[in-house]
Amino acid sequence: MCSKLLRELTTDIVRQAAATKPLPLQLQRRHFIMPPSQLGEQPSKVKIINNRHVPQLVLKYNPVKYYLSKLRMWKLRWTWDRGFKQHDFVEESKRAAVTLTNILRLRDMTNIDAYSTSNVYYQMATETVNFPHEAFVELLRFRQQDIRQAVPINVHLHNILGLKYAVIDVVLVGLRHVADCDSDEDLAKMKAALMEIEPEFRQQLEDPSAQLPYVFIELFMRFRRNYSNAEQISGQQLANHTNRWLVSVYKICRFNIFTVPPATI
């Protein structure tokens, strides 16, 4: 009797498992940074925008969160790190964004450990895979002066079981005129990449009187620093300490090419 009931129960379980619909592909994947906002195919963050001016580079931010971030950075300075300055941190974040973007463009991961945690390597590899065309990587030629805005949007101070970590999320926006190159070689490479991406660019790029496109990028970066033993060191020793600011998340939110120059920059 027990054997018969066990066989019937096993048969029912097998039938239910066979009838279960598989999960959508987006749900089956593991998303290392954050889950997708919606199911189905995601719109490309890389776009060529014609007949539209470059938008004004102003970040609209919740004032409550803005002042909370300010207060937490003050707390970070007066409780954990007396040498912390928001202006210096913002400039360093711009420098880190340019360095990591160059590493991504050159595909040279030799020195990436000096600027980021180990998982950023895989995040950057994912970014290149998601580009609709391989030549887009050649347009990632941003300099520190091209990063027009860098805004800390979230600041968190964690103290868990005696381990102190500061985490700061930063949004950066950059704008680069293709014609503004440091060398003729860079200009030639950017033009070749644009023509490879969109053959219709050839007429505009080969006309000396035509305006060259603008490249716009929006980045999200998360900086993390270990302050667990900060009370034992201070001053220049703390500034040179091995527990420095490292990037733990690197994400390209938007990457657009504008064919029309901005009304005002």
CSV table of C-alpha atoms in Angstrom, one decimal:
chain,number,residue,atom,x,y,z
A,1,MET,CA,0.0,0.0,0.0
A,2,CYS,CA,2.8,2.4,1.0
A,3,SER,CA,4.7,1.5,-2.2
A,4,LYS,CA,1.7,2.2,-4.3
A,5,LEU,CA,1.1,5.7,-2.7
A,6,LEU,CA,4.8,6.5,-3.1
A,7,ARG,CA,4.7,5.6,-6.8
A,8,GLU,CA,1.6,7.7,-7.4
A,9,LEU,CA,3.2,10.7,-5.5
A,10,THR,CA,6.4,10.4,-7.6
A,11,THR,CA,4.4,10.3,-10.8
A,12,ASP,CA,2.5,13.5,-9.8
A,13,ILE,CA,5.7,15.3,-9.0
A,14,VAL,CA,7.2,14.3,-12.4
A,15,ARG,CA,4.1,15.5,-14.2
A,16,GLN,CA,4.1,18.9,-12.4
A,17,ALA,CA,7.8,19.4,-13.1
A,18,ALA,CA,7.3,18.6,-16.8
A,19,ALA,CA,4.3,21.1,-17.0
A,20,THR,CA,6.3,23.9,-15.3
A,21,LYS,CA,7.1,26.6,-17.8
A,22,PRO,CA,10.8,27.7,-17.9
A,23,LEU,CA,11.7,31.0,-16.6
A,24,PRO,CA,12.3,33.9,-19.0
A,25,LEU,CA,15.9,34.2,-20.1
A,26,GLN,CA,16.3,37.5,-18.3
A,27,LEU,CA,15.4,35.8,-15.0
A,28,GLN,CA,17.7,32.9,-15.6
A,29,ARG,CA,20.7,35.1,-15.9
A,30,ARG,CA,22.7,36.3,-12.9
A,31,HIS,CA,23.1,40.1,-12.9
A,32,PHE,CA,26.2,41.0,-11.1
A,33,ILE,CA,25.5,44.7,-10.5
A,34,MET,CA,21.8,45.1,-10.4
A,35,PRO,CA,18.7,43.3,-11.8
A,36,PRO,CA,17.1,44.6,-15.0
A,37,SER,CA,14.4,47.2,-14.6
A,38,GLN,CA,12.0,45.2,-16.8
A,39,LEU,CA,11.8,41.9,-18.6
A,40,GLY,CA,12.4,41.5,-22.2
A,41,GLU,CA,15.0,43.1,-24.4
A,42,GLN,CA,16.6,46.2,-22.9
A,43,PRO,CA,17.0,49.3,-25.1
A,44,SER,CA,20.6,50.1,-26.1
A,45,LYS,CA,22.3,52.7,-24.1
A,46,VAL,CA,24.5,53.5,-27.1
A,47,LYS,CA,22.7,55.8,-29.5
A,48,ILE,CA,23.5,58.1,-32.5
A,49,ILE,CA,21.3,61.1,-32.2
A,50,ASN,CA,20.7,63.3,-35.3
A,51,ASN,CA,19.1,66.7,-35.6
A,52,ARG,CA,19.2,67.3,-31.8
A,53,HIS,CA,21.4,69.6,-29.8
A,54,VAL,CA,23.5,68.3,-27.0
A,55,PRO,CA,21.4,68.7,-23.8
A,56,GLN,CA,22.5,71.1,-21.1
A,57,LEU,CA,24.8,69.1,-18.8
A,58,VAL,CA,22.9,69.7,-15.5
A,59,LEU,CA,22.2,66.9,-13.1
A,60,LYS,CA,18.8,67.3,-11.4
A,61,TYR,CA,19.1,65.8,-7.9
A,62,ASN,CA,16.7,65.4,-5.0
A,63,PRO,CA,17.7,68.2,-2.6
A,64,VAL,CA,17.0,66.1,0.5
A,65,LYS,CA,19.4,63.4,-0.7
A,66,TYR,CA,21.9,66.1,-1.7
A,67,TYR,CA,22.0,67.6,1.8
A,68,LEU,CA,22.0,64.1,3.4
A,69,SER,CA,25.1,63.3,1.3
A,70,LYS,CA,26.7,66.5,2.4
A,71,LEU,CA,26.1,65.8,6.1
A,72,ARG,CA,27.5,62.3,5.8
A,73,MET,CA,30.6,63.6,4.0
A,74,TRP,CA,31.0,66.0,6.9
A,75,LYS,CA,30.6,63.1,9.3
A,76,LEU,CA,33.2,61.2,7.4
A,77,ARG,CA,35.7,64.1,7.7
A,78,TRP,CA,35.2,64.8,11.3
A,79,THR,CA,34.9,61.3,12.7
A,80,TRP,CA,37.0,59.0,10.4
A,81,ASP,CA,39.3,61.1,8.1
A,82,ARG,CA,40.2,64.7,9.0
A,83,GLY,CA,42.0,65.0,5.7
A,84,PHE,CA,38.9,64.2,3.6
A,85,LYS,CA,37.8,67.1,1.3
A,86,GLN,CA,34.8,66.8,-1.0
A,87,HIS,CA,36.5,68.9,-3.8
A,88,ASP,CA,39.6,66.7,-3.8
A,89,PHE,CA,37.5,63.6,-3.8
A,90,VAL,CA,35.4,64.8,-6.8
A,91,GLU,CA,38.6,65.6,-8.7
A,92,GLU,CA,40.0,62.2,-7.9
A,93,SER,CA,36.8,60.5,-9.0
A,94,LYS,CA,37.1,62.3,-12.4
A,95,ARG,CA,40.7,61.1,-12.7
A,96,ALA,CA,39.6,57.5,-11.8
A,97,ALA,CA,36.8,57.7,-14.4
A,98,VAL,CA,39.3,58.7,-17.1
A,99,THR,CA,41.8,56.1,-16.1
A,100,LEU,CA,39.4,53.2,-16.1
A,101,THR,CA,37.8,54.3,-19.3
A,102,ASN,CA,41.2,54.3,-21.0
A,103,ILE,CA,41.9,50.9,-19.5
A,104,LEU,CA,38.6,49.8,-21.1
A,105,ARG,CA,39.5,51.3,-24.5
A,106,LEU,CA,43.0,49.9,-24.6
A,107,ARG,CA,41.9,46.5,-23.1
A,108,ASP,CA,45.0,46.7,-20.9
A,109,MET,CA,44.1,45.4,-17.4
A,110,THR,CA,47.7,45.4,-16.1
A,111,ASN,CA,47.2,48.2,-13.6
A,112,ILE,CA,43.4,47.9,-12.9
A,113,ASP,CA,44.0,46.5,-9.4
A,114,ALA,CA,45.5,49.9,-8.4
A,115,TYR,CA,42.2,51.6,-9.0
A,116,SER,CA,39.4,49.1,-8.5
A,117,THR,CA,38.3,45.9,-6.8
A,118,SER,CA,38.5,42.6,-8.7
A,119,ASN,CA,34.9,42.5,-9.8
A,120,VAL,CA,35.2,45.7,-11.8
A,121,TYR,CA,37.3,43.7,-14.4
A,122,TYR,CA,34.2,41.6,-15.2
A,123,GLN,CA,31.9,44.6,-15.2
A,124,MET,CA,34.1,46.4,-17.7
A,125,ALA,CA,34.2,43.3,-19.9
A,126,THR,CA,30.4,43.2,-19.8
A,127,GLU,CA,30.3,46.9,-20.9
A,128,THR,CA,32.3,46.1,-24.0
A,129,VAL,CA,30.2,43.1,-24.9
A,130,ASN,CA,27.1,45.2,-24.7
A,131,PHE,CA,28.4,47.8,-27.3
A,132,PRO,CA,26.4,47.3,-30.6
A,133,HIS,CA,29.6,47.8,-32.5
A,134,GLU,CA,33.2,47.1,-31.6
A,135,ALA,CA,34.4,50.5,-33.0
A,136,PHE,CA,32.5,52.3,-30.2
A,137,VAL,CA,35.4,51.6,-27.9
A,138,GLU,CA,37.7,53.9,-30.0
A,139,LEU,CA,35.4,56.8,-29.0
A,140,LEU,CA,36.2,56.4,-25.3
A,141,ARG,CA,38.9,59.0,-25.4
A,142,PHE,CA,37.9,61.3,-22.5
A,143,ARG,CA,40.3,63.5,-20.6
A,144,GLN,CA,39.8,64.9,-17.1
A,145,GLN,CA,38.6,68.3,-18.5
A,146,ASP,CA,36.0,66.5,-20.6
A,147,ILE,CA,34.2,65.2,-17.5
A,148,ARG,CA,31.9,68.2,-17.0
A,149,GLN,CA,30.0,67.1,-13.9
A,150,ALA,CA,30.8,64.7,-11.1
A,151,VAL,CA,28.2,64.6,-8.3
A,152,PRO,CA,28.3,62.3,-5.2
A,153,ILE,CA,24.7,61.1,-4.9
A,154,ASN,CA,24.9,58.6,-2.1
A,155,VAL,CA,27.2,58.4,0.9
A,156,HIS,CA,27.1,55.5,3.4
A,157,LEU,CA,29.3,54.9,6.4
A,158,HIS,CA,29.2,51.3,7.6
A,159,ASN,CA,30.4,50.1,10.9
A,160,ILE,CA,29.9,46.3,11.1
A,161,LEU,CA,31.6,44.3,13.8
A,162,GLY,CA,34.4,46.8,14.1
A,163,LEU,CA,35.0,47.0,10.4
A,164,LYS,CA,34.5,50.5,9.0
A,165,TYR,CA,33.7,51.1,5.3
A,166,ALA,CA,32.8,54.3,3.5
A,167,VAL,CA,30.9,54.0,0.3
A,168,ILE,CA,30.3,56.9,-2.1
A,169,ASP,CA,28.2,56.7,-5.3
A,170,VAL,CA,29.2,59.2,-7.9
A,171,VAL,CA,27.4,60.1,-11.2
A,172,LEU,CA,29.7,61.6,-13.9
A,173,VAL,CA,28.8,63.1,-17.2
A,174,GLY,CA,31.3,63.9,-19.9
A,175,LEU,CA,31.3,65.6,-23.3
A,176,ARG,CA,34.0,65.4,-25.9
A,177,HIS,CA,34.1,67.2,-29.3
A,178,VAL,CA,35.7,64.9,-31.9
A,179,ALA,CA,37.6,67.8,-33.4
A,180,ASP,CA,39.3,68.6,-30.0
A,181,CYS,CA,42.0,66.0,-30.1
A,182,ASP,CA,45.5,66.1,-28.8
A,183,SER,CA,47.1,64.6,-31.9
A,184,ASP,CA,46.2,64.0,-35.5
A,185,GLU,CA,46.5,60.2,-34.9
A,186,ASP,CA,43.7,60.4,-32.3
A,187,LEU,CA,41.5,62.4,-34.6
A,188,ALA,CA,42.0,59.9,-37.5
A,189,LYS,CA,41.1,57.0,-35.2
A,190,MET,CA,38.0,58.7,-34.0
A,191,LYS,CA,36.9,59.5,-37.5
A,192,ALA,CA,37.6,56.0,-38.7
A,193,ALA,CA,35.5,54.6,-35.8
A,194,LEU,CA,32.6,56.9,-36.6
A,195,MET,CA,32.6,55.9,-40.3
A,196,GLU,CA,32.8,52.3,-39.4
A,197,ILE,CA,29.8,52.7,-37.0
A,198,GLU,CA,27.7,54.7,-39.4
A,199,PRO,CA,28.9,55.0,-43.1
A,200,GLU,CA,26.6,58.1,-43.5
A,201,PHE,CA,29.1,60.0,-41.3
A,202,ARG,CA,31.7,59.9,-44.1
A,203,GLN,CA,30.4,63.0,-46.0
A,204,GLN,CA,30.2,65.0,-42.7
A,205,LEU,CA,33.7,63.9,-41.6
A,206,GLU,CA,35.4,64.5,-44.9
A,207,ASP,CA,34.0,68.0,-45.4
A,208,PRO,CA,36.4,70.5,-43.8
A,209,SER,CA,33.6,73.0,-43.3
A,210,ALA,CA,31.2,70.6,-41.6
A,211,GLN,CA,30.9,70.4,-37.8
A,212,LEU,CA,32.3,67.2,-36.3
A,213,PRO,CA,30.1,65.2,-33.9
A,214,TYR,CA,30.1,65.3,-30.1
A,215,VAL,CA,30.5,62.2,-27.8
A,216,PHE,CA,28.5,62.2,-24.6
A,217,ILE,CA,28.9,59.7,-21.7
A,218,GLU,CA,27.2,59.2,-18.4
A,219,LEU,CA,28.9,57.0,-15.8
A,220,PHE,CA,28.0,55.5,-12.5
A,221,MET,CA,30.8,54.7,-10.2
A,222,ARG,CA,30.9,53.4,-6.6
A,223,PHE,CA,33.9,54.2,-4.5
A,224,ARG,CA,34.7,52.2,-1.4
A,225,ARG,CA,37.4,52.6,1.3
A,226,ASN,CA,38.3,50.6,4.4
A,227,TYR,CA,38.7,52.8,7.4
A,228,SER,CA,38.9,50.0,10.0
A,229,ASN,CA,42.2,51.1,11.4
A,230,ALA,CA,41.9,54.8,10.6
A,231,GLU,CA,42.1,55.8,14.3
A,232,GLN,CA,45.6,54.4,14.5
A,233,ILE,CA,47.0,56.6,11.7
A,234,SER,CA,46.4,60.1,10.5
A,235,GLY,CA,47.6,62.9,8.3
A,236,GLN,CA,49.9,62.0,5.4
A,237,GLN,CA,50.2,58.4,6.6
A,238,LEU,CA,46.4,58.0,6.2
A,239,ALA,CA,46.5,59.7,2.7
A,240,ASN,CA,49.2,57.2,1.6
A,241,HIS,CA,47.7,54.2,3.4
A,242,THR,CA,47.1,51.1,1.3
A,243,ASN,CA,43.4,51.1,2.2
A,244,ARG,CA,42.7,53.8,-0.4
A,245,TRP,CA,39.6,54.7,-2.3
A,246,LEU,CA,38.8,51.9,-4.8
A,247,VAL,CA,36.1,51.6,-7.5
A,248,SER,CA,33.8,48.7,-6.8
A,249,VAL,CA,31.2,49.4,-9.5
A,250,TYR,CA,31.8,50.8,-13.0
A,251,LYS,CA,28.8,51.2,-15.3
A,252,ILE,CA,28.2,53.1,-18.5
A,253,CYS,CA,24.6,54.4,-18.2
A,254,ARG,CA,24.5,56.3,-21.5
A,255,PHE,CA,26.8,56.7,-24.4
A,256,ASN,CA,25.5,59.0,-27.2
A,257,ILE,CA,26.9,60.5,-30.4
A,258,PHE,CA,25.4,63.9,-31.2
A,259,THR,CA,25.8,65.1,-34.8
A,260,VAL,CA,24.5,68.6,-34.1
A,261,PRO,CA,26.7,70.9,-31.9
A,262,PRO,CA,25.4,72.2,-28.6
A,263,ALA,CA,23.7,75.6,-28.6
A,264,THR,CA,25.9,76.5,-25.6
A,265,ILE,CA,28.4,74.4,-23.6
